[in-house]
C-alpha atoms as one frame of an Amber mdcrd trajectory, in Angstrom:
protein
 109.891 159.242  98.086 109.013 161.744 100.804 111.991 163.598 102.273 112.285
 165.504 105.523 114.282 168.627 106.255 116.665 168.779 109.192 114.264 171.276
 110.767 111.399 168.760 110.580 113.509 165.952 111.995 114.765 167.978 114.943
 111.292 169.302 115.615 109.877 165.790 115.631 112.563 164.666 118.102 111.869
 167.651 120.361 108.139 166.970 120.343 108.630 163.274 121.065 110.966 163.741
 124.037 108.230 164.366 126.636 106.786 160.946 125.759 109.933 158.995 126.676
 109.527 156.487 129.518 111.526 156.466 132.692 109.735 159.061 134.730 112.131
 161.856 133.808 110.462 165.248 134.236 110.911 167.269 131.064 110.013 170.890
 130.387 106.830 171.578 128.463 107.205 172.124 124.721 106.555 175.855 124.197
 104.843 177.082 121.050 104.132 180.672 120.034 100.621 181.699 118.973 100.893
 185.041 117.139  98.163 187.535 116.220  97.932 191.246 115.413  95.220 192.581
 117.794  96.043 193.294 121.443  95.627 190.648 124.129  92.461 192.373 125.372
  90.471 191.404 122.262  88.417 188.592 120.746  91.706 187.228 119.371  93.092
 187.231 122.896  90.012 185.357 124.129  90.531 182.790 121.365  94.226 182.475
 122.153  93.605 181.922 125.864  90.998 179.263 125.098  93.453 177.496 122.780
  96.228 177.594 125.377  94.014 176.336 128.195  92.614 173.479 126.118  96.043
 172.311 124.930  97.419 172.371 128.466  94.419 170.367 129.692  94.466 167.798
 126.897  98.247 167.284 126.998  98.474 167.360 130.798 101.008 170.178 130.536
 103.087 168.584 127.779 102.561 171.667 125.581 102.566 175.315 126.624 101.192
 177.980 124.289 102.860 181.399 124.550 100.519 184.136 123.302 102.197 186.760
 121.104  99.605 189.548 120.629  99.805 193.066 119.187 101.957 192.105 116.169
 104.804 191.041 118.457 106.005 188.633 115.753 105.079 190.818 112.771 102.059
 191.476 110.580  99.780 188.699 109.380 101.652 187.986 106.160 104.985 188.040
 108.012 103.659 185.485 110.476 102.251 183.198 107.774 105.638 183.198 106.075
 107.141 182.424 109.475 104.886 179.388 109.756 106.102 178.190 106.368 109.758
 178.237 107.423 109.178 177.140 111.016 110.083 180.362 112.845 106.498 180.633
 114.173 104.346 177.707 115.302 100.751 178.978 115.351  98.656 181.979 114.378
  95.199 183.480 114.374  94.856 185.443 111.136  92.268 187.120 108.965  91.767
 185.752 105.467  93.225 188.873 103.823  96.822 187.661 103.437  95.906 183.970
 103.100  94.471 184.579  99.648  97.947 185.511  98.446  98.925 181.889  99.086
  95.580 180.116  98.505  93.473 182.082  95.988  90.257 180.107  96.584  90.086
 181.659 100.061  89.120 184.904  98.325  85.688 183.374  97.726  84.915 184.145
 101.382  85.671 187.839 100.833  83.114 188.726  98.174  80.921 191.664  99.230
  77.401 191.080 100.551  77.802 187.300 100.140  76.867 186.092 103.636  73.357
 186.764 104.914  74.146 186.726 108.633  76.305 185.008 111.262  74.226 181.833
 111.192  74.809 181.521 107.447  78.564 182.155 107.822  78.926 179.539 110.557
  76.985 176.960 108.521  79.355 177.491 105.585  82.600 177.439 107.557  81.705
 174.569 109.895  80.392 172.467 107.028  81.823 170.842 103.935  82.896 174.096
 102.263  84.873 175.343 105.245  86.650 172.019 105.690  87.539 171.846 101.985
  89.116 175.284 102.203  91.096 174.398 105.336  92.450 171.307 103.566  93.978
 173.543 100.872  96.312 175.181 103.400  98.585 172.124 103.400  99.711 172.813
  99.824 101.470 175.914 101.193 103.135 174.325 104.206 100.306 175.376 106.518
  97.723 173.419 108.503  94.279 174.987 108.713  92.872 173.865 112.053  89.562
 175.737 112.396  87.560 178.828 111.483  87.307 181.350 114.284  85.641 184.744
 113.926  86.407 188.374 113.236  82.914 189.532 112.310  81.084 191.549 109.683
  83.150 194.474 108.489  81.948 198.086 108.779  83.285 201.400 107.482  84.737
 204.322 109.449  86.114 207.619 108.163  87.096 211.124 109.255  85.410 213.116
 106.454  81.627 212.669 106.271  78.699 210.307 106.899  78.466 207.542 104.306
  74.937 206.528 103.337  75.311 205.792  99.608  78.186 204.752  97.318  78.407
 208.370  96.109  79.481 209.410  99.605  82.598 207.256  99.217  83.765 208.899
  96.010  87.439 209.811  96.201  87.784 208.757  99.839  91.087 207.031 100.699
  90.101 203.822 102.485  92.472 201.266 103.949  91.630 197.700 103.010  93.317
 194.397 103.668  95.913 193.235 101.148  93.208 191.439  99.211  92.342 191.842
  95.509  88.603 191.338  96.014  88.444 193.993  98.733  90.488 196.410  96.643
  88.210 196.032  93.628  85.115 196.304  95.834  86.103 199.741  97.061  87.199
 200.869  93.625  83.740 200.015  92.313  82.237 201.975  95.199  84.207 205.028
  94.035  86.790 205.064  96.824  90.580 205.033  96.520  91.560 201.833  98.367
  94.934 201.628 100.100  96.155 198.086 100.923  98.010 198.366 104.220  99.028
 195.929 106.910  97.126 196.649 110.117 100.425 197.531 111.792 100.522 200.682
 109.599  96.880 201.750 109.798  96.628 203.715 113.035  99.615 205.902 112.139
  98.241 206.477 108.613  94.879 207.564 110.047  96.542 209.856 112.588  98.661
 211.474 109.888  95.736 211.823 107.491  97.392 209.863 104.690  94.192 207.787
 104.560  90.657 208.952 105.351  89.129 205.769 106.669  89.257 202.023 107.099
  86.922 199.035 107.381  86.881 196.409 110.111  84.560 194.415 112.369  83.214
 196.062 115.528  85.602 194.185 117.884  88.610 195.661 116.060  87.083 199.147
 116.178  86.409 199.039 119.907  89.669 197.442 121.049  91.618 200.084 119.089
  89.505 203.012 120.398  88.857 204.042 116.814  86.812 207.043 118.007  90.072
 208.781 118.875  90.967 209.113 115.173  87.690 208.619 113.258  84.424 210.549
 113.437  81.993 208.520 111.329  80.840 204.896 111.399  78.579 203.250 108.821
  77.244 199.768 109.579  77.717 198.459 106.064  78.362 194.818 106.994  79.813
 194.605 103.492  82.033 191.554 104.072  82.005 188.740 106.626  85.503 188.259
 108.008  86.474 184.874 109.463  89.666 184.182 111.354  91.745 181.109 110.555
  93.527 179.108 113.253  96.687 177.967 111.463  99.697 175.853 112.403 103.079
 175.413 110.750 103.203 172.094 108.909 106.796 171.703 110.085 105.597 171.397
 113.678 102.420 169.531 112.748 104.437 166.771 111.089 106.356 166.284 114.337
 103.176 165.489 116.285 101.706 162.078 116.880  98.163 161.403 115.670  96.888
 161.804 119.223  98.691 165.123 119.633  97.315 166.371 116.321  93.860 165.603
 117.661  94.604 167.772 120.707  95.547 170.711 118.516  92.406 170.375 116.400
  90.278 170.231 119.525  92.033 173.284 120.987  91.412 175.153 117.713  87.696
 174.404 118.020  87.760 175.803 121.567  89.451 178.931 120.224  86.845 179.262
 117.471  83.974 179.019 119.927  85.579 181.530 122.299  86.089 184.029 119.486
  82.485 183.714 118.309  81.155 184.245 121.809  83.431 187.250 122.240  82.371
 188.783 118.903  78.674 188.281 119.723  79.128 190.058 123.049  81.099 192.947
 121.553  78.687 193.327 118.625  75.839 193.717 121.111  77.654 196.419 123.082
  80.193 197.903 120.690  78.115 200.226 118.529  76.723 201.994 121.580  80.244
 202.311 122.984  81.424 203.897 119.733  78.470 206.265 119.774  79.019 207.186
 123.432  82.582 208.135 122.561  81.446 210.644 119.962  81.200 208.769 116.674
  78.308 209.589 114.357  76.678 206.291 113.368  74.768 205.516 110.175  72.898
 202.334 111.033  71.032 201.696 107.781  72.172 201.931 104.176  70.433 201.246
 100.880  71.803 197.750 100.349  70.461 197.528  96.788  72.557 200.540  95.771
  75.670 199.031  97.298  75.034 195.552  95.845  74.436 196.981  92.384  77.633
 199.040  92.643  79.790 196.001  93.460  78.267 193.592  90.915  81.268 194.124
  88.575  83.435 192.486  91.258  81.440 189.283  90.812  81.530 189.606  87.035
  85.302 190.062  87.072  86.384 187.535  89.697  83.710 184.862  90.122  85.242
 182.614  87.450  88.791 183.150  88.649  87.942 182.330  92.254  85.551 179.456
  91.589  82.091 180.734  90.733  80.598 177.354  91.691  81.932 177.847  95.200
  80.178 181.200  95.457  76.897 179.552  94.458  77.433 176.786  97.028  78.007
 179.430  99.689  74.859 181.334  98.686  72.787 178.163  98.720  73.980 176.944
 102.129  71.166 176.930 104.670
């Protein structure tokens, strides 16, 4: 028999109140949408699109309060908040999700996605929906796949053109086993840090570099603390739109449909924002003094990271990796 916590019951009552008849004007149900980048970012664009769509669909019944710039903690903190009901919604990278749902790591294998069109076909299709469905086992509701972008490398030491150039370099990665092993195989010394710690670590020189999509580099003015950029595109980084199951279970079927539709609006807004920033961002980074390596020998890099596939493909569903590769 399914049981419900007091938190779920009270949440359900609170969400149902605006639907009561009698013409009584009730305040909108406020929900926090937390993310780590600043409001002036592709995450902010996604968050605004989500908020506007929910307000439109619900006729003001729900109000989304954006909580940017790690106002409610780092990504893992927020995901744990969703599980216990202290946070309602988030936009998050896949890095910390894999700690809860290991199959998500399949998306993080290096040099797996050919381009943005390939990534969108995977995430918007059967594979992406199967992965979102797995969130529920951890008290989370995966609503949609938004976008972060292809990840590139920056550092303060030297230009990186081959894996040898990375040898011994301290590189921040997400808290993600596949990313950590990727950089170890490339000869670097990976440092798994929450993004909330990265800027200070770069400023203090405790790490030499980091890797992130162009929109994250530009919105954080990375040129102020890093001299070199290499357009490695080594990993495609999606963003998940996630809701607490505690709040989801308190919604009617119609309301759940609103939230899914709003998540799709957020996904589209983020992709449009990333496309715009990708087109302009590299030149902006160059104009602000960064030395840019635009082309690398991809065969060298792919050969160097092959042990990552050999080590993890079976553990993280090798069949899924093949399905991703074969998606057209």
